[in-house]
Short mmCIF file of C-alpha atoms in Angstrom, two decimals:
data_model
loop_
_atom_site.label_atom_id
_atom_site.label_comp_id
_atom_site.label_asym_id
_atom_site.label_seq_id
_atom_site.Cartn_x
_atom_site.Cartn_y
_atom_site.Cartn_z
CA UNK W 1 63.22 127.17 53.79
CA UNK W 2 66.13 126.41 56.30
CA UNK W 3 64.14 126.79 59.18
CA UNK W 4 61.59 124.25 57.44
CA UNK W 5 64.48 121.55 56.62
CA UNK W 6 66.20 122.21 59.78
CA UNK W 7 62.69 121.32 61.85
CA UNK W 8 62.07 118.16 60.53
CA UNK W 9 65.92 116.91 61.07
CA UNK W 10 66.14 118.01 64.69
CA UNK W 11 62.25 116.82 65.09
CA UNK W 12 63.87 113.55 64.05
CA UNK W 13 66.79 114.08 66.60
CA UNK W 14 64.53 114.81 69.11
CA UNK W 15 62.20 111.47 68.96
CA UNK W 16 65.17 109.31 68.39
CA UNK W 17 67.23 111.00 71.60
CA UNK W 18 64.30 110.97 73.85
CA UNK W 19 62.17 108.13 74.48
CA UNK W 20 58.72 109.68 74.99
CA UNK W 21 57.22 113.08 74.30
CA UNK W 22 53.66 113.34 75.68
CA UNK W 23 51.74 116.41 74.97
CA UNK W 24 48.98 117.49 76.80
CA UNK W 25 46.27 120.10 75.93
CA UNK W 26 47.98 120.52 72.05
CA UNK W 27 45.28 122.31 70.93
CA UNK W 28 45.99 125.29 73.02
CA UNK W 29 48.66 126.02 70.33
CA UNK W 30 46.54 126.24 67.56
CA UNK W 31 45.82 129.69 67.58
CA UNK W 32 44.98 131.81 64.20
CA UNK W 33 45.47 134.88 66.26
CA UNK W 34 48.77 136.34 67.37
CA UNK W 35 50.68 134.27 70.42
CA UNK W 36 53.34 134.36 72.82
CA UNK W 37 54.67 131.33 74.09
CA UNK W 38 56.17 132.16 77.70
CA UNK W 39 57.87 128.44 78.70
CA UNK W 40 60.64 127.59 81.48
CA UNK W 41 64.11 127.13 80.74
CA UNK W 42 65.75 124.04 81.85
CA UNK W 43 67.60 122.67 78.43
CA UNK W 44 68.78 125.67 76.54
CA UNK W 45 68.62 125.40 73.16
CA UNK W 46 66.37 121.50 73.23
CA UNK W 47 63.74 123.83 75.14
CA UNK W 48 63.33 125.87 71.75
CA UNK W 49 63.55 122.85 69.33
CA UNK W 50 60.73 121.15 71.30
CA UNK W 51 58.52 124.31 70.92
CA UNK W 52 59.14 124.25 67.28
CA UNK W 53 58.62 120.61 66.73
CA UNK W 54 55.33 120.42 68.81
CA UNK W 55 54.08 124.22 66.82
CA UNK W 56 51.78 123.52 63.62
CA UNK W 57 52.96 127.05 62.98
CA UNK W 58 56.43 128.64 62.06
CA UNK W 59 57.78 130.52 65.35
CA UNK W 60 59.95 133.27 66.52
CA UNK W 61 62.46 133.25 68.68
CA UNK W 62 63.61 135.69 71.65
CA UNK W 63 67.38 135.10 72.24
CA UNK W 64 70.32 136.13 74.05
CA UNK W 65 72.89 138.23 71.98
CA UNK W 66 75.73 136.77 73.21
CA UNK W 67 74.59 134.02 70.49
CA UNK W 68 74.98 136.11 67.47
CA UNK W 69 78.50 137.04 68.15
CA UNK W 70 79.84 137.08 64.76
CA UNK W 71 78.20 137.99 61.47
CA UNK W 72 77.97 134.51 60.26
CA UNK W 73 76.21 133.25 63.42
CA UNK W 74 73.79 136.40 63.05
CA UNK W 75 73.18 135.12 59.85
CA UNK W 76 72.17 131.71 60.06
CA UNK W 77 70.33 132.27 63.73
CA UNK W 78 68.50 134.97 62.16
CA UNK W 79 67.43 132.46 59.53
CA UNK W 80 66.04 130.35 61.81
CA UNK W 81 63.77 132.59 63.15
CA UNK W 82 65.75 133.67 65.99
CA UNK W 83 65.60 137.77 67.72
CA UNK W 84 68.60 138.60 69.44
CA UNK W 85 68.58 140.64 72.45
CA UNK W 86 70.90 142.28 74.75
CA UNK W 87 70.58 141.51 78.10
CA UNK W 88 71.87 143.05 81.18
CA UNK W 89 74.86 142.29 82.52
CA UNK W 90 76.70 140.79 79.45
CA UNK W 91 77.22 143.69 77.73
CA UNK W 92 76.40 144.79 74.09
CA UNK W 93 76.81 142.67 71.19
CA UNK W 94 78.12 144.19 67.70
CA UNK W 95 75.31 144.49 65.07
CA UNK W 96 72.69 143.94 67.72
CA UNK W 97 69.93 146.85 68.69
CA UNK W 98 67.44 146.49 71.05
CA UNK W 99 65.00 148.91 69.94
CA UNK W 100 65.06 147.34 66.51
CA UNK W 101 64.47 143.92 68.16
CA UNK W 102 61.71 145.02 70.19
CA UNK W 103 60.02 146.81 67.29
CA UNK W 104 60.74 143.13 65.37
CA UNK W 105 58.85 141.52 68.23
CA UNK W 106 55.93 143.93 67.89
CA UNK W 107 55.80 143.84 64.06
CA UNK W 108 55.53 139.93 63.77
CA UNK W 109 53.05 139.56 66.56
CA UNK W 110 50.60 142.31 64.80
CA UNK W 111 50.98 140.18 61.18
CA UNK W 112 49.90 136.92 63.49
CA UNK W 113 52.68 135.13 64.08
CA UNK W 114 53.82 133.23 67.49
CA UNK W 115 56.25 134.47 69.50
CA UNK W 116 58.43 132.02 71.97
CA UNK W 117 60.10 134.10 75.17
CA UNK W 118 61.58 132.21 78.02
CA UNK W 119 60.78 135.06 80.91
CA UNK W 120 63.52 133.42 83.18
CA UNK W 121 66.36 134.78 80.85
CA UNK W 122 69.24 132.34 81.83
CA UNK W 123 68.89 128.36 81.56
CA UNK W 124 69.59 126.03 84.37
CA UNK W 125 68.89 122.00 84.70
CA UNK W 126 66.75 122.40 88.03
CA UNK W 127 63.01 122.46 88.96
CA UNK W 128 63.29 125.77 90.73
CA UNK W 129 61.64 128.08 88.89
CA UNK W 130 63.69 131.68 88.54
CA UNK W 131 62.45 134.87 89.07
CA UNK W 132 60.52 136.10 85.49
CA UNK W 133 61.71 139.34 83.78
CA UNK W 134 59.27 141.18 83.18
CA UNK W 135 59.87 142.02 79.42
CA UNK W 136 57.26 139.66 77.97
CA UNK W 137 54.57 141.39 79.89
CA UNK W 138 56.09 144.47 78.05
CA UNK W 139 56.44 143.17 74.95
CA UNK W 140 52.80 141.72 75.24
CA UNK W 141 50.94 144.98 76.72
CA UNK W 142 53.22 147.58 74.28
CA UNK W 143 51.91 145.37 71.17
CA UNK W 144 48.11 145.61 71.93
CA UNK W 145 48.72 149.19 73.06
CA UNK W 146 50.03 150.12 69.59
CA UNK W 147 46.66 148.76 67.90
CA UNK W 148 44.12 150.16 70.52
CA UNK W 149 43.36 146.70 72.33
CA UNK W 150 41.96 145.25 69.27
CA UNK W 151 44.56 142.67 68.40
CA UNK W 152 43.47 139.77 70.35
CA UNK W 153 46.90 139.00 71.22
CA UNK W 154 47.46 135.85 73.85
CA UNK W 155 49.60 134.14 76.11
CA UNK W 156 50.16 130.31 76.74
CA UNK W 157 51.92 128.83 79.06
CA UNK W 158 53.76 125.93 78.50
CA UNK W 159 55.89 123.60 80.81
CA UNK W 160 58.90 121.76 79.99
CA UNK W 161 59.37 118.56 82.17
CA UNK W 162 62.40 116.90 81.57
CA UNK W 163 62.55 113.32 83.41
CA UNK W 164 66.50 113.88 82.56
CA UNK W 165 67.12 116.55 80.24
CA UNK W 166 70.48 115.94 79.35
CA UNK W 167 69.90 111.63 79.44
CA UNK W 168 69.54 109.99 76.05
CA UNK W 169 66.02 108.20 75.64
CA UNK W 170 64.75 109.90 78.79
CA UNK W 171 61.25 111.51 78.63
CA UNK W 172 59.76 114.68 78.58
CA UNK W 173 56.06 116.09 79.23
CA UNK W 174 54.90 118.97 77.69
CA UNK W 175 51.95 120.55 79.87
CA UNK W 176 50.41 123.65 77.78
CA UNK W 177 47.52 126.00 79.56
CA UNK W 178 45.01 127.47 77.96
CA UNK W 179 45.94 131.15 76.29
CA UNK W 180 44.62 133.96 77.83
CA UNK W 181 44.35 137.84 77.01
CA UNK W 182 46.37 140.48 77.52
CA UNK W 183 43.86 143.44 77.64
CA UNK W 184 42.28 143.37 81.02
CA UNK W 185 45.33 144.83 81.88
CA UNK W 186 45.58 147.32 79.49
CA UNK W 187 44.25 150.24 80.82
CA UNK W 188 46.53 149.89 83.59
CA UNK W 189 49.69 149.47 81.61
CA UNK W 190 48.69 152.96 79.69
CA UNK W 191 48.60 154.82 83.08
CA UNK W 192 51.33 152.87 85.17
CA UNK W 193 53.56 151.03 82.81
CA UNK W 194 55.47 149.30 85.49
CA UNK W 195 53.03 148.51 87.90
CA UNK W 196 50.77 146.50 84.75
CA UNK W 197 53.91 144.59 83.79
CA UNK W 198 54.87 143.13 87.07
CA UNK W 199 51.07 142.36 87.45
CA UNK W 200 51.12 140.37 84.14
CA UNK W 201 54.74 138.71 84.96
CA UNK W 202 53.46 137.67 88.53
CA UNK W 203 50.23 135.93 86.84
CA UNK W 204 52.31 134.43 84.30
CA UNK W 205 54.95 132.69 87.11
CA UNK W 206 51.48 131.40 88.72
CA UNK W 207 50.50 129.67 85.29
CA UNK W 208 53.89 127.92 85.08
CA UNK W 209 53.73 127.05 88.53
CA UNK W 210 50.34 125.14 87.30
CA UNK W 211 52.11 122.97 84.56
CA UNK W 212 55.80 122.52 85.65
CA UNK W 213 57.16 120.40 88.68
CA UNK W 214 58.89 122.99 90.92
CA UNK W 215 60.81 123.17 94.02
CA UNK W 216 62.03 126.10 96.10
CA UNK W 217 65.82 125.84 95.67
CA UNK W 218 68.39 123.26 94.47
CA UNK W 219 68.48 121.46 98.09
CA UNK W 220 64.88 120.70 97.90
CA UNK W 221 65.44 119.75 94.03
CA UNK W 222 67.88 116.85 95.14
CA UNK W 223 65.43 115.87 97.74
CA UNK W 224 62.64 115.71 95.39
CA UNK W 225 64.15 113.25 92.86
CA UNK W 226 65.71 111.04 95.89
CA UNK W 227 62.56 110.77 96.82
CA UNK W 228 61.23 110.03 93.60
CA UNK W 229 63.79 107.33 92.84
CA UNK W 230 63.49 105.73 96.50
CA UNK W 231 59.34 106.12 96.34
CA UNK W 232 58.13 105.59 92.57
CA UNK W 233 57.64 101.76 91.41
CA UNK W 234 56.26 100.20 88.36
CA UNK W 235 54.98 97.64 90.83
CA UNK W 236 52.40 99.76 92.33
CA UNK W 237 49.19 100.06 90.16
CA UNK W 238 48.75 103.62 88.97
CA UNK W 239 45.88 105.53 87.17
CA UNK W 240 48.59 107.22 84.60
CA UNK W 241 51.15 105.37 82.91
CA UNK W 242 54.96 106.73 81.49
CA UNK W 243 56.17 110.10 81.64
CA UNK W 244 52.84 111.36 82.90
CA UNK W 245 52.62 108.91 86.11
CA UNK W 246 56.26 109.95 86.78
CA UNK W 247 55.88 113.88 86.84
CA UNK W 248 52.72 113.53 88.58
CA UNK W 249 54.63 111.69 91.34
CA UNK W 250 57.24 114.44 91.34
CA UNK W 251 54.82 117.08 91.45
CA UNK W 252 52.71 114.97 94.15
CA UNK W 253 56.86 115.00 95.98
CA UNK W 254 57.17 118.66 95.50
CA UNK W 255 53.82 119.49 96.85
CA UNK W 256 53.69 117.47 100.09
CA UNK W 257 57.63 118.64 100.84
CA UNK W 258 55.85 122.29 100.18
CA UNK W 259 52.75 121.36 103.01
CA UNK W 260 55.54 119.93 105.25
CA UNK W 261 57.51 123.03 105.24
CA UNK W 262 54.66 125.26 106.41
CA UNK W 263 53.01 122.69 109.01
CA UNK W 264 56.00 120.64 110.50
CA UNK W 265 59.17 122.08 109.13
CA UNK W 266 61.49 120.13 111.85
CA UNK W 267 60.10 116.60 109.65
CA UNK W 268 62.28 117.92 107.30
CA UNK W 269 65.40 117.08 108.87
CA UNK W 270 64.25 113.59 109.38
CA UNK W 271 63.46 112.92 105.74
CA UNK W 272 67.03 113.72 104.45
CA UNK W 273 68.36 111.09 106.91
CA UNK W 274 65.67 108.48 106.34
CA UNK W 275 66.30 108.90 102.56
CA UNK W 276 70.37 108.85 103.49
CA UNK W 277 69.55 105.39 105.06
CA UNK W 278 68.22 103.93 102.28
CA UNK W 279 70.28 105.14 99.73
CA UNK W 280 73.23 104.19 101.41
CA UNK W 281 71.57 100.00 101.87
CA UNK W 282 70.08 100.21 98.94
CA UNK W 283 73.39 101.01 96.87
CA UNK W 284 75.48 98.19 99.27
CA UNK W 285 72.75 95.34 98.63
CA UNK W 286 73.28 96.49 94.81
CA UNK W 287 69.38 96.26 94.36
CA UNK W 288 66.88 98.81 92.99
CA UNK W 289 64.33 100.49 95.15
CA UNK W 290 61.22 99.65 93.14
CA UNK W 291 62.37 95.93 93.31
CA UNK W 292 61.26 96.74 97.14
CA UNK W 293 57.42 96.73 96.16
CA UNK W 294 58.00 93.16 93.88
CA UNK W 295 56.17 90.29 95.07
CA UNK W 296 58.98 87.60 95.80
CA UNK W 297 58.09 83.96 94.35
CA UNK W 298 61.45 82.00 93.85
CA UNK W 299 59.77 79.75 91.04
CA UNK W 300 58.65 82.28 89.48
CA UNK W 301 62.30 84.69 89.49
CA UNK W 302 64.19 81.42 88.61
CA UNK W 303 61.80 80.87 85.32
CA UNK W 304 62.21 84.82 84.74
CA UNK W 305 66.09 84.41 84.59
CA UNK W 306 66.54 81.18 82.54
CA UNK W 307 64.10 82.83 80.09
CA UNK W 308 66.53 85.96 80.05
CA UNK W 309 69.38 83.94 79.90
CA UNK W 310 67.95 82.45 76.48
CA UNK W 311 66.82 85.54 75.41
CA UNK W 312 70.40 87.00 75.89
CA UNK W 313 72.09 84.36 74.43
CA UNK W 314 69.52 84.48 71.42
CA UNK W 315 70.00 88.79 70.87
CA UNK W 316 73.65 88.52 71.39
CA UNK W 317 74.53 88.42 67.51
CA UNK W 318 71.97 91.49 67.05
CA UNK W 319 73.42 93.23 70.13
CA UNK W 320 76.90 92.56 68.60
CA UNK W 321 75.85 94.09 65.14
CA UNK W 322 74.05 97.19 66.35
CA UNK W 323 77.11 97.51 68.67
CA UNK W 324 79.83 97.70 65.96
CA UNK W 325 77.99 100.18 64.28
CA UNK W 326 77.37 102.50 66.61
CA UNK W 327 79.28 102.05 69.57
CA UNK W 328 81.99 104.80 67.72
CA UNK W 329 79.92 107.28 67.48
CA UNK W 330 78.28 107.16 71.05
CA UNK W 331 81.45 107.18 72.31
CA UNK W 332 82.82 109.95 69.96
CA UNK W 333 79.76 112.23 71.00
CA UNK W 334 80.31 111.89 74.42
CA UNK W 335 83.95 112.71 74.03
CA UNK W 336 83.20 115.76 71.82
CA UNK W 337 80.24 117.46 74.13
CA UNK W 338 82.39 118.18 77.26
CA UNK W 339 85.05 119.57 74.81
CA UNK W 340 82.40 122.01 73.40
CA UNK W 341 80.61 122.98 76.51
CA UNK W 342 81.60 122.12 80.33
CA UNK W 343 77.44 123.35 80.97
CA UNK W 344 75.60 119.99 81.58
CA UNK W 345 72.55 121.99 79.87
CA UNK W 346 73.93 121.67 76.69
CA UNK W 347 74.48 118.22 76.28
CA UNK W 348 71.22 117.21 74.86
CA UNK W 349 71.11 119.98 72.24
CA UNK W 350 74.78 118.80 70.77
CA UNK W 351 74.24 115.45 71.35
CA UNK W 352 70.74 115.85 68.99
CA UNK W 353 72.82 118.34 66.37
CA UNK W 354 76.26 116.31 66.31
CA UNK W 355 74.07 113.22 65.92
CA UNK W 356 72.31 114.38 62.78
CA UNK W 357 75.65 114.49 61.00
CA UNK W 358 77.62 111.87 62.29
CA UNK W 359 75.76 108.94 62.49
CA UNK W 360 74.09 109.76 58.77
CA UNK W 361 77.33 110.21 57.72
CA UNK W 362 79.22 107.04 59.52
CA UNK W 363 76.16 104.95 58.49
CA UNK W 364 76.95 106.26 54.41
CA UNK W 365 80.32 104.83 55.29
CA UNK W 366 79.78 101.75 56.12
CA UNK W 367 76.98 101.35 53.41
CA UNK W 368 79.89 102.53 50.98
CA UNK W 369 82.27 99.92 52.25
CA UNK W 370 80.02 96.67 52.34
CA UNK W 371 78.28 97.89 48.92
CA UNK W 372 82.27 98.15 47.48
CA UNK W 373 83.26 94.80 49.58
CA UNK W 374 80.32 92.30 48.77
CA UNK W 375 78.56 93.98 45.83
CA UNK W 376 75.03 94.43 47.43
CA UNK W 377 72.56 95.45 44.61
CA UNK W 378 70.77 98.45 45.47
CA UNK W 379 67.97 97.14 47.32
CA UNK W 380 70.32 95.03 49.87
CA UNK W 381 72.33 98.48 50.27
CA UNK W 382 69.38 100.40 51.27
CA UNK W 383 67.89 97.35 53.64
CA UNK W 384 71.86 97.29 55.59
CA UNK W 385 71.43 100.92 55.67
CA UNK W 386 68.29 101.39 57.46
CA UNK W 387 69.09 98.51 59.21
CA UNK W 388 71.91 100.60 61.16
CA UNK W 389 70.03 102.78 63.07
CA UNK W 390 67.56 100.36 64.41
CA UNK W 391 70.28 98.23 65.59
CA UNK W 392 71.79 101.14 67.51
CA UNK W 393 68.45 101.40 69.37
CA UNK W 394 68.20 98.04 70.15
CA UNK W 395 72.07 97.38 71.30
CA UNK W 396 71.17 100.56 73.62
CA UNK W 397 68.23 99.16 74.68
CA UNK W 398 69.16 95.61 75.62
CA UNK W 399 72.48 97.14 77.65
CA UNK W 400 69.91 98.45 79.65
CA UNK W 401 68.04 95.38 79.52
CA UNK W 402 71.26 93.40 80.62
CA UNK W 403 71.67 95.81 83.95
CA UNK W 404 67.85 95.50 84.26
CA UNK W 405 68.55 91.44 84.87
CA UNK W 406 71.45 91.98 86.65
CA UNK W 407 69.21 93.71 89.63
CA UNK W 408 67.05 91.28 89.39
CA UNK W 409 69.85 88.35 89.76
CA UNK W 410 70.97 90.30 92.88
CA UNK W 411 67.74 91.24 93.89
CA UNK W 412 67.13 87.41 94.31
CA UNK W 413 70.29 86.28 95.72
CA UNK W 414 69.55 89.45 98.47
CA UNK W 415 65.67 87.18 99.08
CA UNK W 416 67.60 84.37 99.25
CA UNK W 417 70.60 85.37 101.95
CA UNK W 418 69.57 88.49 103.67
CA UNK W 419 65.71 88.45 103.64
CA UNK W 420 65.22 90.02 107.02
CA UNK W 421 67.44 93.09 106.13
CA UNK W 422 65.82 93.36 103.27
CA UNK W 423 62.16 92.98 105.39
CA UNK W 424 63.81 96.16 107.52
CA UNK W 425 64.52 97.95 104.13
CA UNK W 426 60.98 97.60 102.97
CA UNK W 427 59.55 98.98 106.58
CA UNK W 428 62.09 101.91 106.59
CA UNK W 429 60.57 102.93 102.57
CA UNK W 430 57.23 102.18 103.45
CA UNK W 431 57.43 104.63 107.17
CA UNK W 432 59.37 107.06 104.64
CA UNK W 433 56.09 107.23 102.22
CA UNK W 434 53.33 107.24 104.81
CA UNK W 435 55.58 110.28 106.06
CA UNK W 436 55.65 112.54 102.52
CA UNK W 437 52.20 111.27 101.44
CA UNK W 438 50.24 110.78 105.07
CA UNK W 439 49.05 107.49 104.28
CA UNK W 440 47.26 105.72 107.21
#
């Protein structure tokens, strides 16, 4: 029951914090059979919550024991479907037994359930992905060995790809391959234990590799999304649109960095200081690099901003209202989350699980106040109420809409003053793209 209520209030969390959630290949999840999940690990406990919400299924949960530190925490994670586990390294927590876990793990998977493992262990905001432990091939090849091979226990991979995983209404694209068996290495595992489960673990790093964006270390990771701010552009027609068009440019990133290592490593070297360049003019002409690929008419950017001048003089009051309603508690939540955690990976998860009680509960407030102040019936009550929320999106939203126009007001001025460095700018990108994607 609380695992049920507590699903569909951080599945509400989740849409509201993040602006798009594309799914691809769902119905790899939809297994009647027993599953493990095996996902990467870049948003600690939002990676989790996003398996849950996206599962038709109930699912359990492999976790670190360093979680269920005190009985009441054992409780309630336990609740939740959660398995604790002691890993090496942090020690041994108090009421925690790894046999019994394991055995937990192998009794749920024979009654059918799904299973959810993150085979990195540890959770880091990068795209490198970790070496894999090698204790969900175990877990995987030990459960089919205790029925004989006859299970028909699988394993899907699934990759996480944050845009920004700690950013409110950023994206995220869930990439899910198709679940595969178990058995063919069965045999193996009965006569070399060891040898069957890194042979399992390596083919299950090669089936992230397929759905995730990844680099080889945090220095290429940097370069990668440079690249990806400096490079991608709404301006440029492309076959995919949203989250998908911008991982599939990372990944496209990653890839040619990866060919460009092994065939001309010393081009490296260059790229960093081309991208340097242009981060550095970009930043002191104050304009965005996708404004780079705009076609310039001055009629037709002079129309745009008188029309979002009376726009933002029109949405000011509704900016205003949405603002004094919510503008507390985003600032509140910021304050508390660095208090809580100084781990950057975290901030999503309490931002999503502080949210669910504060604003509810400052939005109950204010209903109380204006219902006690100018009598609304009940009807008006519950229209100002769910009026609050939406007004929170939309005074987020046009902020971002005012910066938006305020590039594009520079962006002009820049056209207007300093066209031929901005002429060199768009030579320097355009040499830097032909370079990562060997365009004639």
């Amino acid at each position: 029951m609380i695992y049920r209520i507590l699903k569909f209030l951080i599945g509400i969390g989740i849409r509201l914090y993040y602006k798009e959630i594309k799914i691809n290949e769902k119905k790899y999840l939809r297994n009647d059979g027993p599953l493990i999940i095996i996902a990467n690990h870049p948003n600690t406990l939002m990676d989790a919550w996003v398996l849950g919400m996206i599962s038709n299924k109930p699912i359990y949960y492999m976790a670190k024991a360093t979680l269920f530190d005190s009985k009441f925490k054992l409780r309630v994670l336990r609740s939740l479907n959660m398995i604790p586990i002691n890993r090496k390294g942090e020690g041994t927590t108090k009421g925690v037994d790894n046999t019994q876990s394991f055995e937990e793990c192998y009794k749920k998977l024979e009654e059918g359930k799904t299973l959810v493992i993150f085979p990195e262990g540890t959770s880091y905001k990068e795209r490198v992905l970790r070496n894999l432990k090698t204790g969900t091939a175990r877990i995987a090849l030990e459960t089919e060995k205790r029925n004989e091979g006859k299970l028909g226990l699988k394993v899907v991979a699934v990759g996480l790809n944050y845009s920004q995983p700690e950013k409110f209404r950023s994206n995220i694209l869930v990439n899910i391959d198709e679940p595969k068996a178990v058995t063919p290495l069965l045999d193996e595992y009965i006569n070399n234990p060891s040898g069957a489960s890194k042979k399992l673990t390596d083919s299950f790093r090669n089936r992230l590799e397929k759905v995730l964006v990844t680099t080889q270390n945090k220095e290429e990771d940097i370069l990668v999304e440079d690249l990806h701010q400096i490079l991608n552009s709404k301006y440029i027609k492309q076959k995919d649109k949203g989250v998908k068009a911008e991982v599939n440019h990372l990944k496209d990133i990653a890839d040619s960095l990866i060919e460009i290592n092994l065939s001309e490593p010393w081009l490296i070297q260059e790229i960093k200081a081309k991208v340097d360049g242009i981060k550095w003019r970009l930043k002191k002409m104050q304009i965005r690099a996708d404004f780079l690929d705009r076609r310039f008419k001055s009629r037709m950017f002079i129309r745009q901003v008188v029309l979002a001048v009376l726009f933002i003089v029109l949405a000011i009051p509704l900016f205003i209202y949405g603002l004094i309603h919510n503008i507390l508690q985003y600032l509140l939540t910021d304050w508390l989350i660095p208090k809580i955690s100084k781990d950057i990976e975290y901030y999503a998860p309490f931002a999503v699980f502080i949210g669910l009680f504060l604003y509810p509960l400052s939005y109950g407030l204010f209903t109380y106040f204006s219902v006690s102040y100018f009598n609304f019936t009940f009807l008006e009550a519950l229209l100002y109420f769910t009026t609050l929320p939406l007004s929170g999106i939309f005074a987020y939203w046009f902020a971002y809409y005012l910066k938006h126009i305020s590039y594009k007001w520079q962006y002009m001025l820049v056209m207007m003053d300093k066209k031929n460095a901005l002429d060199d700018l768009k030579k320097e990108r355009d040499e830097l793209r032909k370079l990562i994607f060997s365009e004639s």
